[in-house]
CSV table of C-alpha atoms in Angstrom, one decimal:
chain,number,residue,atom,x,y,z
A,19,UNK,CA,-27.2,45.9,2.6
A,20,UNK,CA,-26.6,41.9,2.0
A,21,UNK,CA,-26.0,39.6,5.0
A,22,UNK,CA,-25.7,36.2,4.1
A,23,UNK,CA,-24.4,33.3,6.1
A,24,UNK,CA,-21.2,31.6,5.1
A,25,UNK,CA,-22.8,28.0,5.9
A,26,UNK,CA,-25.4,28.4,3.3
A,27,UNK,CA,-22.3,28.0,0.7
A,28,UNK,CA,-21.3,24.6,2.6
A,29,UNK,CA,-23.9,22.6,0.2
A,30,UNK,CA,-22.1,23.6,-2.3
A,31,UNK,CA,-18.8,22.7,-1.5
A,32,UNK,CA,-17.1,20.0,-3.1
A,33,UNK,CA,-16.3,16.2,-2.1
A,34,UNK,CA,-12.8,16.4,-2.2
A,35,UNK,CA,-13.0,19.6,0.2
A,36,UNK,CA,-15.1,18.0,3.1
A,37,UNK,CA,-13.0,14.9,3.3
A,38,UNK,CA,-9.8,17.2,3.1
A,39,UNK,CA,-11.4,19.1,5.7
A,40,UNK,CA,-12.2,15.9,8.2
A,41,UNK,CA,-8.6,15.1,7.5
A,42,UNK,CA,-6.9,18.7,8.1
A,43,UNK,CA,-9.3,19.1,11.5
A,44,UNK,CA,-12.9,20.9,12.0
A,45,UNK,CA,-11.7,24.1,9.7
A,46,UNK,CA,-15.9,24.4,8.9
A,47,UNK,CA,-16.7,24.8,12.6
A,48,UNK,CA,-16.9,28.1,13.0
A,49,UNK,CA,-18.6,28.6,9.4
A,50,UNK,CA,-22.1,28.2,11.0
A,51,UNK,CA,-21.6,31.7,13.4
A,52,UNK,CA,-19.9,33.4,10.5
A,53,UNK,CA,-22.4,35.7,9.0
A,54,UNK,CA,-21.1,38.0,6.0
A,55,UNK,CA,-22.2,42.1,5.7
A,56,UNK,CA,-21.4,43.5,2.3
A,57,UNK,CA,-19.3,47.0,2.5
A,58,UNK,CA,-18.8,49.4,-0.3
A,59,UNK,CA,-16.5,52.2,-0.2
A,60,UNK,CA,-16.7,55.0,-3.6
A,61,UNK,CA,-14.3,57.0,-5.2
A,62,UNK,CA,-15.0,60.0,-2.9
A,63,UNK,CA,-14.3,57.9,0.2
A,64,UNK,CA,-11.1,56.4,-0.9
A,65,UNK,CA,-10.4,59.6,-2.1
A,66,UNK,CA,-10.4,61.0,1.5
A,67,UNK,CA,-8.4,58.1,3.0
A,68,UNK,CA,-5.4,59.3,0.2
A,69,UNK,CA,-6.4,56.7,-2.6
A,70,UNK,CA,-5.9,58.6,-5.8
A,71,UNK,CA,-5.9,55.3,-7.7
A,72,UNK,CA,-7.9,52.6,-6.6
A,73,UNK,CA,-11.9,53.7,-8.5
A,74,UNK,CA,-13.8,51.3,-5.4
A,75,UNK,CA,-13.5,48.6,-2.7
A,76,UNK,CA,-15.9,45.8,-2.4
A,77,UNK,CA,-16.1,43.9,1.1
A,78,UNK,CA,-17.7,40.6,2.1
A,79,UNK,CA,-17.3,41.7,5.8
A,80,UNK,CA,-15.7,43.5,8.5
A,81,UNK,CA,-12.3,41.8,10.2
A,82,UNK,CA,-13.1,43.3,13.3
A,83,UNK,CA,-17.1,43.1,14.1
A,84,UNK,CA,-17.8,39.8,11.9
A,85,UNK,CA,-17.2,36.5,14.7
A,86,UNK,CA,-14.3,34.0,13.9
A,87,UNK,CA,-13.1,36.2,10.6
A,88,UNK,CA,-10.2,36.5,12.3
A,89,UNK,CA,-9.9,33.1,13.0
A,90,UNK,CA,-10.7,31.7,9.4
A,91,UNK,CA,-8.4,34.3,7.8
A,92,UNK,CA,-5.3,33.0,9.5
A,93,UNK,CA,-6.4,29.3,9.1
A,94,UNK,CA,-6.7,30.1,5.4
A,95,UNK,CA,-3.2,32.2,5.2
A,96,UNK,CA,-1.1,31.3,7.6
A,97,UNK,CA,-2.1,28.0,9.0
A,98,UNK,CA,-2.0,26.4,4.7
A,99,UNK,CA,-6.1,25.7,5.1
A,100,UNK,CA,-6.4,26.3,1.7
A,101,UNK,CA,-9.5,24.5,1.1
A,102,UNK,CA,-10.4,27.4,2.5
A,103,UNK,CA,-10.8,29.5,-0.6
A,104,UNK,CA,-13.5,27.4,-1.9
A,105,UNK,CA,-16.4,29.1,0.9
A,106,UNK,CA,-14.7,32.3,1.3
A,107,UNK,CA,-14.1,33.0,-2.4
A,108,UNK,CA,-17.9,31.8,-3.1
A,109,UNK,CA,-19.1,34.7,-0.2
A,110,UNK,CA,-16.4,37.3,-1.6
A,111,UNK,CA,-18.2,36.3,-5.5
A,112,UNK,CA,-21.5,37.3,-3.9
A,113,UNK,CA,-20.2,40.4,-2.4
A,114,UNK,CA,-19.4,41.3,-6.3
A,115,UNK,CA,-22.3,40.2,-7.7
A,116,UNK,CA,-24.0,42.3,-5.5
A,117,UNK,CA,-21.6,45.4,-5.5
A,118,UNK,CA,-23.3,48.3,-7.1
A,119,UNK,CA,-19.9,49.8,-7.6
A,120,UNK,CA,-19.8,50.4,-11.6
A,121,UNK,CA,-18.0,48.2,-14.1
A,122,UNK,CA,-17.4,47.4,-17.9
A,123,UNK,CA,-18.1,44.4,-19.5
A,124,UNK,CA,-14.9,43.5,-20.1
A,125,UNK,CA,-14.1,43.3,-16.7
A,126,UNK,CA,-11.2,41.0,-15.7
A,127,UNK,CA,-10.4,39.6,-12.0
A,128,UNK,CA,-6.6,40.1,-10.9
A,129,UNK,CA,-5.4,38.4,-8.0
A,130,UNK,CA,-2.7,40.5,-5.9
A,131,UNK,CA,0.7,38.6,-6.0
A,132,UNK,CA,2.9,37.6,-3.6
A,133,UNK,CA,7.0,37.8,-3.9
A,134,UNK,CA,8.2,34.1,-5.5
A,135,UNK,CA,9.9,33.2,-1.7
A,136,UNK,CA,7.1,33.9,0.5
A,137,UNK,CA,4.7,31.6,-2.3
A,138,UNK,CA,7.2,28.7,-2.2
A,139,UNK,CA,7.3,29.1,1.6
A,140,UNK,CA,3.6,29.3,2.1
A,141,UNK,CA,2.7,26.4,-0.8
A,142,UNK,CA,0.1,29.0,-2.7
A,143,UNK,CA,-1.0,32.2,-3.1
A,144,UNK,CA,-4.7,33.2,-1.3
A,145,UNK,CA,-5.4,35.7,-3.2
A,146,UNK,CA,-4.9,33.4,-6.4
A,147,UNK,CA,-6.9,30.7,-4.9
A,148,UNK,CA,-9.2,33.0,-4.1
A,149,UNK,CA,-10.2,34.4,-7.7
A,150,UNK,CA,-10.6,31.5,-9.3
A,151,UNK,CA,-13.3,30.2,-7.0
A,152,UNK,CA,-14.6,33.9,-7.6
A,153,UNK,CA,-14.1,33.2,-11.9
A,154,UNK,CA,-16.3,29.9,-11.4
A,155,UNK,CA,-18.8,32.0,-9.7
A,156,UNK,CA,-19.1,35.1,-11.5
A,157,UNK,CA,-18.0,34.0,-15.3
A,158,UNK,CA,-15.6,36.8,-15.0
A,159,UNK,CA,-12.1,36.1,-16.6
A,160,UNK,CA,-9.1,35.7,-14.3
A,161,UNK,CA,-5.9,37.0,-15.7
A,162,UNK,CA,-2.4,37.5,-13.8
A,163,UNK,CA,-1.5,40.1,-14.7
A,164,UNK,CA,1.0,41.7,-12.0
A,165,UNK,CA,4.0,40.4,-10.1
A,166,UNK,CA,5.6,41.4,-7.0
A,167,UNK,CA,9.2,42.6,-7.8
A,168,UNK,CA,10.7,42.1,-4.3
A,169,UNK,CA,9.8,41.4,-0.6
A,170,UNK,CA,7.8,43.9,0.9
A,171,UNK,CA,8.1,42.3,4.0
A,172,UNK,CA,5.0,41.8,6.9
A,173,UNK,CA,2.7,44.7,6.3
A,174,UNK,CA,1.2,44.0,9.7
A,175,UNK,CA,3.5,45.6,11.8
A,176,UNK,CA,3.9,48.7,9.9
A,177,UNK,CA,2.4,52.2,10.0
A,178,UNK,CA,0.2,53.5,6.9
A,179,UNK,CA,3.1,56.4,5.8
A,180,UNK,CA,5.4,53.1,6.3
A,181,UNK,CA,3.5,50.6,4.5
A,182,UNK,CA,3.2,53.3,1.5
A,183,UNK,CA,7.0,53.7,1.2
A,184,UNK,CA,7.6,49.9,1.5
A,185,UNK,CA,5.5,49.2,-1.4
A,186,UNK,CA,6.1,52.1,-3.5
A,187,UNK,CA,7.2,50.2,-6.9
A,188,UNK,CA,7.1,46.6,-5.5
A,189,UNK,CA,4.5,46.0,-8.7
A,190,UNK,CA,5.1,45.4,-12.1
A,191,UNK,CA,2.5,44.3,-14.7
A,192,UNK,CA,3.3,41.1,-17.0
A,193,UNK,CA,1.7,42.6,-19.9
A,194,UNK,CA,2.2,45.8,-21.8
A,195,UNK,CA,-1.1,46.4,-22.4
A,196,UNK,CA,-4.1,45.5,-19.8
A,197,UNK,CA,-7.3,45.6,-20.1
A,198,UNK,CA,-9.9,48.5,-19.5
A,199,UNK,CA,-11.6,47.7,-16.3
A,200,UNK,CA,-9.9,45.4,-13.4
A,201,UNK,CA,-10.9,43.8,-10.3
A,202,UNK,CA,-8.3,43.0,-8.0
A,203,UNK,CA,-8.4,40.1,-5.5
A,204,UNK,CA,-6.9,39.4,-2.0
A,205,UNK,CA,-7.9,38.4,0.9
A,206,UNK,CA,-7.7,41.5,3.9
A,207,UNK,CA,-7.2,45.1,2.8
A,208,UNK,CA,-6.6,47.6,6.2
A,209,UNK,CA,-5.0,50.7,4.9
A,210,UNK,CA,-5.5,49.9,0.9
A,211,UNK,CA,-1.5,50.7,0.7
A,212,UNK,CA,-1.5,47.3,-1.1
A,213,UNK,CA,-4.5,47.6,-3.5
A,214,UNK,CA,-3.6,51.2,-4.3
A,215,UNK,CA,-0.2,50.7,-5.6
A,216,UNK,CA,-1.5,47.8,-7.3
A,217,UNK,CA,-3.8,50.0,-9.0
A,218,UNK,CA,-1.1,52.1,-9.9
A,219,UNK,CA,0.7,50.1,-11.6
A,220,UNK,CA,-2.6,48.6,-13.8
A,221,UNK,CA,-3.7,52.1,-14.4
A,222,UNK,CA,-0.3,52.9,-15.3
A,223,UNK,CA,-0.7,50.3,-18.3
A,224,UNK,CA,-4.4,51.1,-19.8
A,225,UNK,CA,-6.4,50.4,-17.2
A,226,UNK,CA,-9.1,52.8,-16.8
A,227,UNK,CA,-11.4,51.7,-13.6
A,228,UNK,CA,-9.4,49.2,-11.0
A,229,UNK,CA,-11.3,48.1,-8.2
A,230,UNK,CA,-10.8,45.9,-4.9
A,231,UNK,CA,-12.3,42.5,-3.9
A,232,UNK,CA,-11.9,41.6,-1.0
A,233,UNK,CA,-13.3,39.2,1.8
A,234,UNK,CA,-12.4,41.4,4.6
A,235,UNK,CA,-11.9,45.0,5.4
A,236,UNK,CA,-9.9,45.9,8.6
């Protein structure tokens, strides 16, 4: 088990980001009472859950039980804080680095997309922003390698079975050919409907072990 606090990665933030940060409001506040407990889930347990495709999941915390998640999560999505990345990516690169899930060498990070409309609307993509603060910090590649062929709409209010059937084929992969072992990235995984049909679609084109980053678990 790794707890580590999210303020020990503030030292390591960038210039640029802490004067953002003074300008956008005190988005590092709650950093210091944010403490980060790495969760694993295996094969066998996804398994369970109905996850035929996704090999692992790899959690920085918990969304529930972890104070002011929550509260940096929707700053970072939903509120456009995304100097945010920078600190959560760097604990989400530790949760991999620790991770004793197994992986190849030729690993690649993949970030999950979002449709074109709801990136314009929201000015980026977190779970792009995301891995490449995790690339920096691991050396592992970052490829984009999948694209969201129409709007799933807000998983949120939907139930599992629904959330399934809403996403069932709302991924295609940009390549023919991808490479043997994957990572994907994004920011909050509840159900895994997302990251499963993501892996799908990867395993659907070479890949051979797919598993999920992310910073929270719901």
């Amino acid at each position: 088990m790794c707890v580590r606090s999210v303020a020990e990665t503030l030292c390591e933030m960038r210039l640029i980001d802490i004067v953002l940060d003074c300008l956008l409001g005190p988005l590092i506040a709650d950093y210091h009472t944010l403490t980060m407990e790495l969760v694993e889930h295996c094969p066998d347990a996804l398994r369970i859950r109905g996850l035929t495709s996704l090999d692992g999941l790899i959690a920085a915390g918990r969304y529930d039980n972890t104070k002011n998640m929550k509260t940096l999560l929707r700053r970072f999505k939903f509120g456009r804080a995304s100097l945010l990345s920078r600190p959560l990516g760097k604990v989400l690169a530790d949760a991999i680095n620790t991770s004793t899930l197994p992986r190849t060498n030729d690993v690649v990070l993949v970030p999950v997309p979002l449709f074109w409309a709801r990136e314009c609307d929201r000015g980026f993509n977190q779970s792009a922003l995301l891995a490449n603060v995790v690339s920096e910090v691991t050396r592992i590649p970052y490829m984009e390698l999948l694209r969201r062929t129409r709007h799933t709409g807000r998983q949120a209010l939907r139930t599992r079975r629904e959330r399934l059937h809403a996403l069932d084929g709302a991924f295609a992969c940009t390549v023919q050919h991808v490479p043997r072992t994957i990572i994907l990235i994004d920011d909050l995984s509840t159900t895994g409907a997302t990251l499963e049909e993501c892996a799908l679609t990867l395993k659907r084109h070479g890949a051979k072990i797919v598993l999920g980053a992310v910073v929270a678990v719901g």
